[in-house]
Every structure is written in structure tokens, then in C-alpha cells.
Short mmCIF file of C-alpha atoms and ligand atoms in Angstrom, two decimals:
data_model
loop_
_atom_site.label_atom_id
_atom_site.label_comp_id
_atom_site.label_asym_id
_atom_site.label_seq_id
_atom_site.Cartn_x
_atom_site.Cartn_y
_atom_site.Cartn_z
CA MET A 1 -17.23 15.82 -6.87
CA ASP A 2 -17.13 13.11 -4.23
CA ARG A 3 -19.89 12.14 -1.99
CA LEU A 4 -18.95 14.80 0.41
CA GLY A 5 -19.13 17.57 -2.05
CA LEU A 6 -15.43 18.05 -2.47
CA ASP A 7 -13.75 18.26 -5.46
CA PRO A 8 -10.07 16.92 -4.96
CA GLY A 9 -8.91 19.17 -7.98
CA GLU A 10 -9.62 22.26 -5.85
CA PHE A 11 -6.99 21.31 -3.32
CA VAL A 12 -3.16 21.80 -3.50
CA ALA A 13 -0.67 19.94 -1.32
CA VAL A 14 1.57 22.16 0.84
CA ASP A 15 4.33 21.06 2.91
CA GLU A 16 5.11 22.06 6.40
CA GLU A 17 6.45 25.54 5.32
CA GLY A 18 3.39 26.30 3.49
CA ARG A 19 5.28 25.65 0.14
CA VAL A 20 2.95 24.19 -2.56
CA ALA A 21 4.11 20.61 -3.38
CA SER A 22 3.93 19.49 -6.95
CA GLY A 23 3.83 16.22 -8.91
CA ILE A 24 1.04 14.73 -6.85
CA ASP A 25 -1.33 12.69 -8.81
CA PRO A 26 -4.88 13.55 -7.29
CA ASP A 27 -5.94 9.76 -7.54
CA GLU A 28 -3.25 9.22 -5.17
CA VAL A 29 -5.10 11.22 -2.67
CA LEU A 30 -8.55 10.01 -2.83
CA ALA A 31 -7.57 6.55 -3.83
CA VAL A 32 -10.47 5.17 -6.12
CA PRO A 33 -10.88 1.58 -6.72
CA THR A 34 -10.23 0.17 -10.43
CA LEU A 35 -12.63 -2.05 -12.63
CA ALA A 36 -10.96 -3.71 -15.22
CA VAL A 37 -13.02 -4.51 -18.42
CA VAL A 38 -11.88 -7.61 -20.54
CA GLY A 39 -13.56 -9.47 -23.34
CA ARG A 40 -12.95 -10.25 -26.89
CA PRO A 41 -12.89 -7.50 -29.69
CA ASN A 42 -16.05 -6.35 -31.01
CA VAL A 43 -18.38 -7.55 -28.23
CA GLY A 44 -19.31 -3.96 -27.55
CA LYS A 45 -16.76 -3.31 -24.89
CA SER A 46 -15.90 0.45 -26.21
CA THR A 47 -19.70 1.31 -26.08
CA LEU A 48 -20.23 0.22 -22.92
CA VAL A 49 -17.06 1.78 -21.50
CA ASN A 50 -18.08 5.06 -23.09
CA ARG A 51 -21.34 4.92 -21.10
CA MET A 52 -19.66 4.41 -18.01
CA LEU A 53 -17.12 7.51 -18.31
CA GLY A 54 -17.82 10.20 -15.73
CA ARG A 55 -16.72 12.70 -17.87
CA ARG A 56 -16.81 12.71 -21.81
CA GLU A 57 -13.77 11.24 -23.16
CA ALA A 58 -13.39 9.98 -26.67
CA VAL A 59 -12.60 6.31 -26.73
CA VAL A 60 -10.91 5.05 -29.78
CA GLN A 61 -12.95 2.70 -31.83
CA ASP A 62 -11.38 -0.93 -31.68
CA VAL A 63 -9.51 -0.67 -34.93
CA PRO A 64 -8.29 -4.15 -35.85
CA GLY A 65 -4.46 -4.12 -35.64
CA VAL A 66 -4.22 -1.03 -33.30
CA THR A 67 -2.72 -1.87 -30.33
CA ARG A 68 -3.73 0.10 -27.23
CA ASP A 69 -2.46 -1.20 -24.05
CA ARG A 70 -4.26 -0.54 -21.06
CA VAL A 71 -6.18 2.57 -20.95
CA VAL A 72 -7.30 3.98 -17.60
CA TYR A 73 -10.46 6.37 -17.72
CA ASP A 74 -12.34 8.02 -14.80
CA GLY A 75 -15.64 6.64 -14.12
CA LEU A 76 -18.28 8.38 -12.02
CA TRP A 77 -21.71 6.65 -11.08
CA ASN A 78 -24.30 8.11 -8.39
CA GLY A 79 -21.28 10.04 -7.28
CA ARG A 80 -18.80 7.54 -6.59
CA ARG A 81 -15.46 7.83 -8.35
CA PHE A 82 -13.76 4.75 -9.76
CA LYS A 83 -11.10 3.92 -12.52
CA LEU A 84 -12.01 2.11 -15.40
CA MET A 85 -9.34 -0.04 -17.10
CA ASP A 86 -9.93 -0.99 -20.53
CA THR A 87 -7.53 -3.86 -21.31
CA GLY A 88 -7.27 -3.38 -24.94
CA GLY A 89 -4.18 -4.18 -27.44
CA TRP A 90 -5.24 -7.21 -29.14
CA GLU A 91 -3.87 -8.99 -31.90
CA PRO A 92 -5.89 -8.94 -35.06
CA ASP A 93 -5.57 -12.63 -35.81
CA ALA A 94 -7.71 -14.98 -34.00
CA ALA A 95 -5.21 -17.45 -33.72
CA GLY A 96 -3.28 -16.00 -30.86
CA LEU A 97 -6.41 -14.35 -29.58
CA GLN A 98 -7.56 -16.78 -26.99
CA GLY A 99 -4.19 -16.72 -25.06
CA PHE A 100 -4.11 -12.91 -25.35
CA VAL A 101 -7.48 -12.27 -24.04
CA ALA A 102 -6.62 -14.85 -21.28
CA GLN A 103 -3.61 -12.68 -20.65
CA GLN A 104 -5.43 -9.70 -20.36
CA ALA A 105 -7.72 -11.49 -17.67
CA GLU A 106 -4.48 -12.27 -15.64
CA THR A 107 -3.42 -8.72 -15.81
CA ALA A 108 -6.92 -7.65 -14.81
CA MET A 109 -6.98 -9.84 -11.75
CA ARG A 110 -3.47 -8.66 -10.56
CA SER A 111 -4.04 -4.93 -10.73
CA ALA A 112 -7.79 -4.27 -10.68
CA ASP A 113 -10.33 -4.46 -7.65
CA ALA A 114 -12.87 -5.91 -9.73
CA VAL A 115 -13.24 -7.34 -13.08
CA LEU A 116 -16.06 -7.13 -15.73
CA LEU A 117 -16.10 -9.62 -18.36
CA VAL A 118 -18.02 -8.45 -21.63
CA VAL A 119 -19.65 -11.39 -23.60
CA ASP A 120 -21.78 -10.69 -26.96
CA ALA A 121 -25.07 -12.33 -26.23
CA SER A 122 -25.92 -12.24 -29.86
CA VAL A 123 -23.04 -14.71 -30.41
CA GLY A 124 -22.93 -16.53 -27.36
CA ALA A 125 -20.10 -18.00 -25.46
CA THR A 126 -17.26 -18.79 -27.81
CA THR A 127 -14.19 -20.94 -26.82
CA THR A 128 -12.25 -17.65 -26.14
CA ASP A 129 -14.96 -16.40 -23.86
CA GLN A 130 -14.77 -19.77 -21.84
CA ALA A 131 -10.95 -19.68 -21.85
CA VAL A 132 -11.27 -16.20 -20.29
CA ALA A 133 -14.08 -17.21 -17.89
CA ARG A 134 -11.95 -20.28 -16.74
CA VAL A 135 -9.08 -17.84 -15.77
CA LEU A 136 -11.39 -15.33 -13.89
CA ARG A 137 -13.15 -18.00 -11.92
CA ARG A 138 -9.85 -18.43 -9.93
CA ALA A 139 -9.82 -14.42 -9.11
CA ASP A 140 -9.89 -13.46 -5.55
CA ILE A 141 -11.52 -10.27 -6.39
CA PRO A 142 -15.19 -9.89 -7.53
CA VAL A 143 -15.86 -10.76 -10.94
CA LEU A 144 -19.14 -9.71 -13.05
CA LEU A 145 -20.48 -11.10 -16.31
CA CYS A 146 -22.17 -8.58 -18.70
CA ALA A 147 -23.98 -9.66 -21.92
CA THR A 148 -23.87 -7.02 -24.50
CA LYS A 149 -26.10 -6.49 -27.60
CA VAL A 150 -29.17 -7.61 -25.78
CA ASP A 151 -31.22 -5.78 -28.15
CA ASP A 152 -34.39 -7.73 -28.21
CA ASP A 153 -36.36 -10.17 -26.06
CA ARG A 154 -35.45 -12.99 -28.03
CA LEU A 155 -31.73 -12.25 -26.89
CA THR A 156 -32.77 -11.77 -23.34
CA ALA A 157 -33.43 -15.61 -23.53
CA ASP A 158 -29.92 -16.45 -24.91
CA THR A 159 -28.49 -14.26 -22.13
CA ALA A 160 -29.59 -16.82 -19.64
CA GLU A 161 -27.37 -19.56 -21.58
CA LEU A 162 -24.43 -17.42 -20.31
CA TRP A 163 -24.78 -18.64 -16.88
CA LYS A 164 -22.63 -21.64 -18.00
CA LEU A 165 -19.48 -19.71 -17.98
CA GLY A 166 -19.64 -20.07 -14.12
CA LEU A 167 -19.63 -16.38 -13.36
CA GLY A 168 -22.89 -15.92 -11.92
CA GLU A 169 -25.77 -14.07 -13.36
CA PRO A 170 -25.13 -12.39 -16.64
CA ILE A 171 -26.34 -8.84 -16.77
CA PRO A 172 -27.80 -7.89 -19.90
CA VAL A 173 -27.22 -4.39 -21.61
CA SER A 174 -28.14 -3.18 -25.00
CA GLY A 175 -25.22 -0.81 -26.54
CA LEU A 176 -27.99 0.32 -29.06
CA HIS A 177 -30.60 1.63 -26.65
CA GLY A 178 -28.35 2.04 -23.43
CA ARG A 179 -30.92 -0.45 -21.80
CA GLY A 180 -29.56 -2.12 -18.68
CA SER A 181 -26.24 0.15 -18.28
CA GLY A 182 -27.54 1.71 -15.07
CA ASP A 183 -28.17 -1.65 -13.49
CA LEU A 184 -24.95 -2.68 -14.57
CA LEU A 185 -23.27 0.01 -12.99
CA ASP A 186 -25.08 -0.38 -9.83
CA ALA A 187 -24.02 -3.97 -9.79
CA ILE A 188 -20.54 -2.85 -10.25
CA LEU A 189 -20.50 -0.34 -7.44
CA ASP A 190 -21.95 -2.98 -5.22
CA VAL A 191 -18.88 -5.34 -5.59
CA LEU A 192 -16.12 -2.67 -5.93
CA PRO A 193 -14.39 -1.79 -2.80
CA GLU A 194 -14.37 1.69 -1.31
CA THR A 195 -10.82 1.84 -1.65
CA PRO A 196 -8.07 -0.03 -4.00
CA ARG A 197 -6.48 -2.97 -2.43
CA GLU A 198 -2.80 -2.96 -1.90
CA THR A 199 -0.19 -4.52 -4.01
CA PHE A 200 3.17 -3.82 -2.69
CA GLY A 201 6.22 -4.04 -4.62
CA PRO A 202 7.30 -6.74 -6.91
CA GLY A 203 5.54 -9.87 -5.71
CA GLY A 204 3.51 -8.49 -3.14
CA GLU A 205 3.08 -12.28 -1.92
CA GLY A 206 5.14 -14.85 -0.31
CA PRO A 207 7.20 -14.39 2.89
CA ARG A 208 7.26 -10.74 4.19
CA ARG A 209 10.74 -9.08 3.69
CA VAL A 210 12.89 -7.98 6.57
CA ALA A 211 16.20 -6.06 6.47
CA LEU A 212 18.39 -6.96 9.35
CA VAL A 213 20.61 -3.77 9.61
CA GLY A 214 22.89 -1.83 11.79
CA LYS A 215 26.46 -0.72 12.11
CA PRO A 216 29.30 -3.18 11.75
CA ASN A 217 29.85 -5.49 14.85
CA VAL A 218 26.61 -5.10 16.54
CA GLY A 219 25.66 -8.63 15.91
CA LYS A 220 23.91 -8.98 12.82
CA SER A 221 25.42 -12.23 11.92
CA SER A 222 25.22 -13.52 15.29
CA LEU A 223 21.60 -12.88 15.53
CA LEU A 224 20.71 -14.14 12.24
CA ASN A 225 22.63 -17.61 13.17
CA LYS A 226 20.55 -17.56 16.40
CA LEU A 227 17.37 -16.93 14.92
CA SER A 228 17.86 -19.50 12.32
CA GLY A 229 20.16 -21.85 14.15
CA GLU A 230 18.25 -22.04 17.50
CA GLN A 231 15.01 -22.75 16.02
CA ARG A 232 16.32 -25.15 13.47
CA SER A 233 14.10 -23.76 11.00
CA VAL A 234 16.14 -22.09 8.14
CA VAL A 235 13.57 -22.70 5.43
CA HIS A 236 15.06 -23.26 1.92
CA ASP A 237 12.13 -23.58 -0.17
CA VAL A 238 8.75 -22.34 0.13
CA ALA A 239 6.13 -23.54 -2.46
CA GLY A 240 5.67 -21.21 -5.15
CA THR A 241 8.62 -18.95 -4.32
CA THR A 242 12.00 -18.54 -5.62
CA VAL A 243 14.37 -17.45 -3.10
CA ASP A 244 17.32 -15.04 -4.11
CA PRO A 245 20.49 -16.71 -2.90
CA VAL A 246 21.61 -13.62 -1.19
CA ASP A 247 18.40 -13.80 1.13
CA SER A 248 17.56 -16.30 3.94
CA LEU A 249 14.28 -17.55 4.83
CA VAL A 250 13.65 -17.81 8.59
CA GLU A 251 10.89 -19.06 10.79
CA LEU A 252 9.68 -17.22 13.69
CA ASP A 253 6.94 -17.86 15.78
CA GLY A 254 5.23 -19.98 13.16
CA HIS A 255 5.74 -17.14 10.30
CA THR A 256 8.35 -17.55 7.61
CA TYR A 257 10.12 -14.30 6.80
CA ARG A 258 12.54 -13.52 4.00
CA PHE A 259 15.66 -11.68 5.52
CA VAL A 260 16.98 -9.82 2.55
CA ASP A 261 20.37 -9.43 1.28
CA THR A 262 21.99 -11.56 4.06
CA ALA A 263 24.90 -13.37 2.07
CA GLY A 264 27.33 -11.23 3.63
CA LEU A 265 26.22 -12.05 6.92
CA ARG A 266 25.77 -15.72 6.61
CA LYS A 267 29.50 -15.98 5.09
CA ARG A 268 30.58 -13.73 7.93
CA VAL A 269 32.48 -11.62 5.41
CA LYS A 270 34.04 -8.64 7.19
CA MET A 271 34.12 -5.15 6.02
CA ALA A 272 37.60 -3.78 5.59
CA SER A 273 37.62 -0.33 7.34
CA GLY A 274 37.08 2.49 5.04
CA MET A 275 34.06 0.59 3.54
CA GLU A 276 31.52 2.61 5.41
CA TYR A 277 30.02 4.12 2.28
CA TYR A 278 29.46 0.83 0.77
CA ALA A 279 28.06 -0.72 3.91
CA SER A 280 25.66 2.39 3.97
CA LEU A 281 24.57 1.70 0.33
CA ARG A 282 24.04 -1.85 1.09
CA THR A 283 21.96 -0.80 4.33
CA SER A 284 19.88 1.29 2.30
CA ALA A 285 19.28 -1.18 -0.59
CA ALA A 286 18.30 -3.52 2.06
CA ILE A 287 15.64 -1.39 3.67
CA ASP A 288 14.23 -0.67 0.17
CA ALA A 289 13.97 -4.25 -0.58
CA ALA A 290 12.18 -4.88 2.75
CA GLU A 291 8.92 -4.14 4.34
CA VAL A 292 10.10 -3.94 7.72
CA ALA A 293 13.57 -3.31 9.13
CA LEU A 294 15.16 -4.77 12.21
CA VAL A 295 17.79 -2.22 13.44
CA LEU A 296 20.30 -3.53 15.80
CA ILE A 297 21.97 -1.35 18.20
CA ASP A 298 24.82 -2.22 20.57
CA ALA A 299 23.20 -1.69 23.98
CA SER A 300 26.75 -1.87 25.54
CA GLU A 301 27.87 1.18 23.92
CA PRO A 302 26.57 4.59 23.86
CA ILE A 303 24.07 5.18 20.73
CA ALA A 304 26.19 6.44 18.12
CA GLU A 305 25.44 8.49 15.07
CA GLN A 306 25.79 5.84 12.92
CA ASP A 307 22.73 4.24 14.68
CA GLN A 308 20.84 7.21 14.34
CA ARG A 309 21.56 7.27 10.45
CA VAL A 310 20.25 3.88 9.89
CA LEU A 311 17.17 4.75 11.85
CA SER A 312 16.58 7.77 9.99
CA MET A 313 17.17 5.78 6.91
CA VAL A 314 14.20 3.52 7.94
CA ALA A 315 11.96 6.13 8.90
CA GLU A 316 12.44 8.20 5.65
CA SER A 317 11.93 4.94 3.72
CA GLY A 318 8.50 4.26 5.08
CA ARG A 319 9.16 0.86 6.19
CA ALA A 320 8.00 -0.61 9.44
CA LEU A 321 10.41 -0.79 12.40
CA VAL A 322 11.57 -2.90 15.23
CA ILE A 323 14.58 -1.67 17.21
CA LEU A 324 16.71 -4.57 18.85
CA PHE A 325 19.13 -3.49 21.60
CA ASN A 326 21.65 -6.40 21.36
CA LYS A 327 24.45 -7.45 23.65
CA TRP A 328 22.04 -7.19 26.45
CA ASP A 329 24.17 -9.46 28.68
CA LEU A 330 26.87 -6.73 28.78
CA VAL A 331 24.31 -4.21 30.07
CA ASP A 332 24.82 -3.39 33.85
CA GLU A 333 23.00 -1.01 36.11
CA GLU A 334 25.14 2.11 35.10
CA ARG A 335 24.85 1.51 31.58
CA ARG A 336 21.12 0.86 31.77
CA TYR A 337 20.53 4.22 33.47
CA GLN A 338 22.66 6.01 30.78
CA MET A 339 20.67 4.42 28.22
CA THR A 340 17.24 5.67 29.48
CA ARG A 341 18.59 9.04 28.88
CA GLU A 342 20.12 8.36 25.42
CA LEU A 343 16.78 6.89 24.43
CA GLU A 344 15.10 10.23 25.36
CA ARG A 345 17.47 12.33 23.81
CA ASP A 346 18.33 10.35 20.46
CA LEU A 347 15.50 8.25 19.52
CA ILE A 348 12.65 10.68 19.97
CA SER A 349 11.78 10.70 16.25
CA VAL A 350 11.42 6.93 16.35
CA ARG A 351 9.57 6.59 19.68
CA TRP A 352 6.51 4.75 17.82
CA ALA A 353 9.06 1.65 17.33
CA GLU A 354 8.86 -1.17 19.37
CA ARG A 355 12.09 -1.93 21.34
CA VAL A 356 13.49 -5.26 22.31
CA ASN A 357 16.47 -5.93 24.66
CA VAL A 358 18.06 -9.13 23.33
CA SER A 359 21.32 -11.16 23.36
CA ALA A 360 22.44 -12.98 20.22
CA LEU A 361 24.91 -14.52 22.31
CA THR A 362 22.88 -15.94 25.05
CA GLY A 363 19.52 -16.01 23.00
CA ARG A 364 17.91 -13.66 25.62
CA SER A 365 14.44 -12.49 24.33
CA VAL A 366 15.00 -13.44 20.74
CA GLN A 367 11.69 -15.26 20.85
CA ARG A 368 10.37 -11.74 21.02
CA VAL A 369 11.61 -10.75 17.80
CA GLY A 370 8.85 -12.56 15.56
CA PRO A 371 5.89 -11.31 17.43
CA ALA A 372 7.50 -7.75 17.44
CA LEU A 373 7.81 -7.97 13.69
CA GLU A 374 4.33 -9.11 13.20
CA ARG A 375 2.79 -6.13 15.37
CA ALA A 376 4.85 -3.74 13.21
CA LEU A 377 3.74 -5.12 10.06
CA GLU A 378 0.03 -5.12 11.34
CA SER A 379 0.54 -1.28 12.02
CA TRP A 380 1.94 -0.87 8.72
CA ASP A 381 -1.07 -2.49 6.99
CA THR A 382 -3.57 -0.93 8.81
CA ARG A 383 -6.44 1.13 7.11
CA ILE A 384 -8.86 3.30 9.10
CA PRO A 385 -12.04 3.44 7.38
CA THR A 386 -12.98 7.02 6.27
CA GLY A 387 -16.05 7.45 8.29
CA ARG A 388 -14.39 6.35 11.72
CA LEU A 389 -11.38 8.52 10.84
CA ASN A 390 -13.58 11.65 10.20
CA GLN A 391 -15.73 11.23 13.24
CA TRP A 392 -12.69 10.89 15.23
CA LEU A 393 -11.22 13.99 13.54
CA SER A 394 -14.18 16.12 14.06
CA ASP A 395 -14.35 15.33 17.87
CA LEU A 396 -10.58 16.48 17.91
CA VAL A 397 -10.83 19.47 15.98
CA ALA A 398 -13.90 20.55 18.09
CA ALA A 399 -11.94 20.06 21.32
CA THR A 400 -8.60 21.54 19.91
CA PRO A 401 -8.90 23.84 16.84
CA PRO A 402 -6.04 24.56 14.75
CA PRO A 403 -4.29 27.81 15.73
CA VAL A 404 -5.61 31.03 14.10
CA ARG A 405 -3.09 32.35 11.34
CA GLY A 406 -3.21 35.76 9.82
CA GLY A 407 -6.59 36.40 11.69
CA LYS A 408 -8.07 33.31 10.08
CA GLN A 409 -9.04 30.02 11.58
CA PRO A 410 -8.06 27.07 9.20
CA LYS A 411 -10.82 24.63 8.99
CA ILE A 412 -10.38 20.83 8.57
CA MET A 413 -13.00 19.74 6.07
CA PHE A 414 -12.24 16.21 5.66
CA ALA A 415 -9.38 13.54 6.00
CA THR A 416 -8.98 10.41 4.32
CA GLN A 417 -6.35 7.83 4.59
CA ALA A 418 -4.95 7.80 1.08
CA ALA A 419 -2.67 4.52 1.37
CA THR A 420 -1.16 1.91 3.78
CA ARG A 421 2.41 0.81 4.03
CA PRO A 422 2.95 3.23 5.59
CA PRO A 423 -0.43 4.47 6.85
CA THR A 424 -0.67 7.83 4.75
CA PHE A 425 -3.31 10.42 5.85
CA VAL A 426 -4.54 13.53 3.89
CA LEU A 427 -6.24 16.30 5.47
CA PHE A 428 -8.23 18.65 3.27
CA THR A 429 -8.29 22.07 4.81
CA SER A 430 -9.39 25.75 4.14
CA GLY A 431 -6.15 27.00 5.18
CA PHE A 432 -2.54 26.44 6.21
CA LEU A 433 -1.90 24.04 9.15
CA GLU A 434 1.51 24.71 11.05
CA ALA A 435 3.95 21.85 11.76
CA GLY A 436 3.04 21.88 15.47
CA TYR A 437 -0.52 21.13 14.68
CA ARG A 438 0.26 18.32 12.27
CA ARG A 439 2.51 16.78 14.80
CA PHE A 440 -0.50 17.22 17.38
CA VAL A 441 -2.84 15.49 14.85
CA GLU A 442 -0.25 12.49 14.31
CA ARG A 443 0.37 12.17 18.03
CA LYS A 444 -3.68 11.97 18.52
CA LEU A 445 -3.80 9.50 15.66
CA ARG A 446 -1.36 7.22 17.37
CA GLU A 447 -3.20 7.45 20.70
CA GLU A 448 -6.52 6.55 19.22
CA PHE A 449 -5.54 4.02 16.43
CA GLY A 450 -2.08 2.61 17.74
CA PHE A 451 0.42 2.14 14.55
CA ALA A 452 3.08 1.00 16.95
CA GLY A 453 6.20 -0.09 14.87
CA SER A 454 5.06 2.10 11.64
CA PRO A 455 5.60 5.66 10.34
CA ILE A 456 2.70 7.65 9.69
CA ARG A 457 2.57 10.04 6.83
CA LEU A 458 0.36 13.16 7.17
CA SER A 459 -0.11 15.65 4.44
CA VAL A 460 -2.34 18.46 3.98
CA ARG A 461 -4.29 19.86 0.96
CA VAL A 462 -5.20 23.18 1.06
CA ARG A 463 -8.17 24.51 -0.95
CA GLU A 464 -6.94 26.92 -3.36
CA LYS A 465 -8.31 30.48 -3.66
CA ARG A 466 -9.64 30.87 -6.95
CA PRO A 467 -10.27 34.19 -8.68
CA ARG A 468 -13.89 34.75 -8.57
CA LYS A 469 -15.62 34.45 -11.88
CA LYS A 470 -17.74 37.12 -13.15
P1 LIG B 501 27.83 -7.80 12.57
O1 LIG B 501 28.83 -7.16 12.09
O2 LIG B 501 26.75 -6.85 12.84
O3 LIG B 501 27.27 -8.98 11.81
O4 LIG B 501 28.36 -8.33 14.27
P2 LIG B 501 28.65 -9.88 14.38
O5 LIG B 501 27.28 -10.97 14.63
O6 LIG B 501 29.94 -10.61 13.48
O7 LIG B 501 29.09 -9.83 16.07
C1 LIG B 501 30.39 -8.79 16.25
C2 LIG B 501 30.79 -9.50 17.70
O8 LIG B 501 29.92 -9.18 18.69
C3 LIG B 501 31.13 -10.83 17.63
O9 LIG B 501 32.44 -11.04 18.35
C4 LIG B 501 29.94 -11.46 18.68
O10 LIG B 501 30.35 -12.72 19.10
C5 LIG B 501 29.77 -10.30 19.33
N1 LIG B 501 28.40 -10.46 19.85
C6 LIG B 501 27.17 -10.44 19.09
N2 LIG B 501 26.02 -10.48 19.64
C7 LIG B 501 26.29 -10.46 21.07
C8 LIG B 501 25.68 -10.31 22.28
O11 LIG B 501 24.38 -10.49 22.28
N3 LIG B 501 26.40 -10.32 23.26
C9 LIG B 501 27.73 -10.25 23.42
N4 LIG B 501 28.45 -10.25 24.50
N5 LIG B 501 28.55 -10.29 22.17
C10 LIG B 501 27.66 -10.55 21.04
#
């Protein structure tokens, strides 16, 4: 049960037709933060982890030589759920231990939301502990230090010595008496964020990745040249990043972007006819590798089915989107008029995307591309706090309740934003919500919170009717 008295296990995911969707990890729904526990073997890590577990779960004893990789448990304290990642898996010989534990710390820093370093107070800070502490001092997530085996007052004094690890105040616990573990959990939950931080794709750092896509001859090569040439700022190297030779680094409006898979565009390799299938594979690979897609459409011609295919690829991939109408220099009054109608007819499903009219030939409005990319990525990254979301939702539902179905009015009990990139919302309800109402909720979400340039995902979990137990 979480703080609202909801048990996510009671809910099932249903799609727009009311079919039960399977294969959904309930933790993905109520995204919970992760605490990684690191430390040398035999410092009392397992005892501690056992005390923190929400439900009883046997933790294998630390048998030397037994390699357990990361093990993740469900933690629960004062009604708050979190994941407990025990980075076990050490080598029995002490020689490699220092590097190994340091490695654990690195892993923890990359994948968790907070780290707990466990040190044996009866032994004091060993060189291994110091090596790990050195790694953890660089962390940009909270790090707590816990001193175990503090079983009498003399040891409490020794605990103070652990300040020298440079990780703040050591929190003493006694595995034997369980003393102090409540305080430790309070301290952990104080620093643990409400929701997990995002780690996107491989790397997750460095310049943001852009896919420049569109049907052949819309002007992709020309635009890439304009964007990079004009500003004389094709960056070849950014400190700490290696650039795949097929990518291009381009600076726009003070931000560097990685345009993925542009080798073909740079070399102006022309696609032979009959190669559409491969062109489409490439397009989808580029979109998958990117965070935001820049879709080029030839404004001088009617919007083609191929344009729509590219747009739906982007929408389905969940990437952010900016639409560029290129060759605007060729657009006259008449064409502009037709275009307005085509937009309403053909681009309705991506009307949340920002559109910029550009000309790769004359350079018209190309300076607007960078800011549009930034806005789309910002929407894509946005997280609405749960409290604010639910406040808004309860007002919405009060004003416009979901339509009655089969004589019953479905209740929406709670909503959460389970993920960003793209923003993904989950509604917990007592009954089926039909597609029309889902679309209404999405439209209102956008009216309230924006999300221009980003797709939004909305899923519904319906409380399962369980047979009443006698
Ligand atoms: P790609 O296949 O998408 O890379 O398209 P290219 O960049 O090779 O451009 C195809 C043709 O359109 C070339 O002849 C370009 O000169 C022309 N072109 C590209 N952008 C513009 C533009 O903004 N205005 C005009 N008039 N022609 C353009």
C-alpha cells in the first residue's frame, strides 16, 4: 500500500478497447526510487538490508565465493516504497577487493537515486572503505554513511572517527539489537527523492541527440549544411564525448546537438530509386537513436503519405518532435491556402508539435530551429508533481466526470506521472474509461501543463474485481 492507501497490485492495465494489457511491471507504474547499498563483505550489510525490507524475503548470507550480482528488493518504511539494491557479488580474495568495491560504488552512483555506504565501526575505516568513500564523494546523488556493529557505547565513540571519510555524519546501527535502524531509515527517506531520476538510453549525457528525417529531396542535406555552415560551428569534439563518425555535432543557439546518422547526408549520397525500404529502415533507426526528431516536409508540394509515415514513426517512438516546412521560399499565396487545409486534415495527430517554416536555400528562419528543439526537449523531460497533478485531476473530474458505462460511473481515484521522455501518465480507476474520455484528459493535460513538442502517453489501470473472500 502506498501513502494513499492504494495497492498497485490490485490494478490491471487496460487498453482503449478494455482489453487487459499484460507484461507491465507494477514498479514502472508507481515509479519508486532506488537506494543502493555498498560496502565491503562482512560489514553487516545483509543484516541491515534484511531489516529494511518491506516484506519478509530471505537474503542469502554472504558466502565467500558466491557471486550475487545486484539484487533488488522492495523496501517499505513509514508507508513509502523504495527499491533496495544490494550490490553484492564480490571476489573472495582481498587483492581485487578494493577495485571491486569501488566499481560497485560507480555502478550505484550511475543507477541509483541515493547510496548508503556501510562501514564496520568495530574495525574502523579500512583502506578499501576509504577508496570507496573517495569514489562516492564525487557522486551527484545523496550519499549516506552508516556504521554497523555499534553494539556498545565504546563503539559509539569509535563511530565518530568515521567522519574522516568525508561523507558527513556516520549513522550508528547495531545489527545485533537492531538499534538505530529506524533512525537510519528516516535519514534515508529524507534524502531519497519521491521518484527515480531519469537515465535515458546509453550514455544519457552529452549533447542531445537529434534525428533529421524526411522523405528524399525535402532538403535534409541542404538544411544540415545551412545549420552547420552558416553558423561556422560544426563541433568536432566535445570534451569527454566520442562522436560516432556517422554523427554530426552542430551548435544551435548556444547548445550543441548530436545529429545522428548524418553520414549519408554529409556526403550527399543519393538514394537510388527502389531504395525506399532501406531509406525507411534508416529513418526508423535514426529516430530510435535520437531524443528529438526534426521532420522535414517539402512545403512546396502537397503533404505526402510518406511524410505522414515519418511523422507517425516519430509519434509511435515516443520521441519529441519539431516539424520543419522547408522550401518556404517556393510557397506562394495559393499554396499557403492549400496547406492550411492539409494541415488540418493530415497533421491532426501531431498537432502538439511545433511547426517552423524554413528555407534551407535562403536561410529563412533557420535560427528558429534551435529554440524549437529546446522547447520540445523541455516538454519531453517535464515531470508534474503528483500532488499538483491530482489536484488538477480532481477538479477536472468534478467538472466533467467520465461517462457512465453499463449503469456505473467509473471513478478516477488517483493519477501519477510514471515516467518522462515522453511524459507518461497512469490513471487508477474503478472502471473502464473510454477512448473519448482519455483523449479529453490528454487534451486538458496539455491545456494545463503544455507539453508542446512532446507526445504524451496515458494509460489506465482498472481496479480488479476480486471474488469476495469468506
Ligand atoms: P535531401 O534528399 O533531403 O537531403 O535533400 P537535398 O538537401 O539534397 O535537397 C534536394 C533538392 O532541394 C536540392 O536540389 C536542393 O537544392 C533543394 N532545396 C533544399 N532546400 C531548399 C529550399 O529551402 N528551397 C528551395 N527552393 N530548394 C531547396
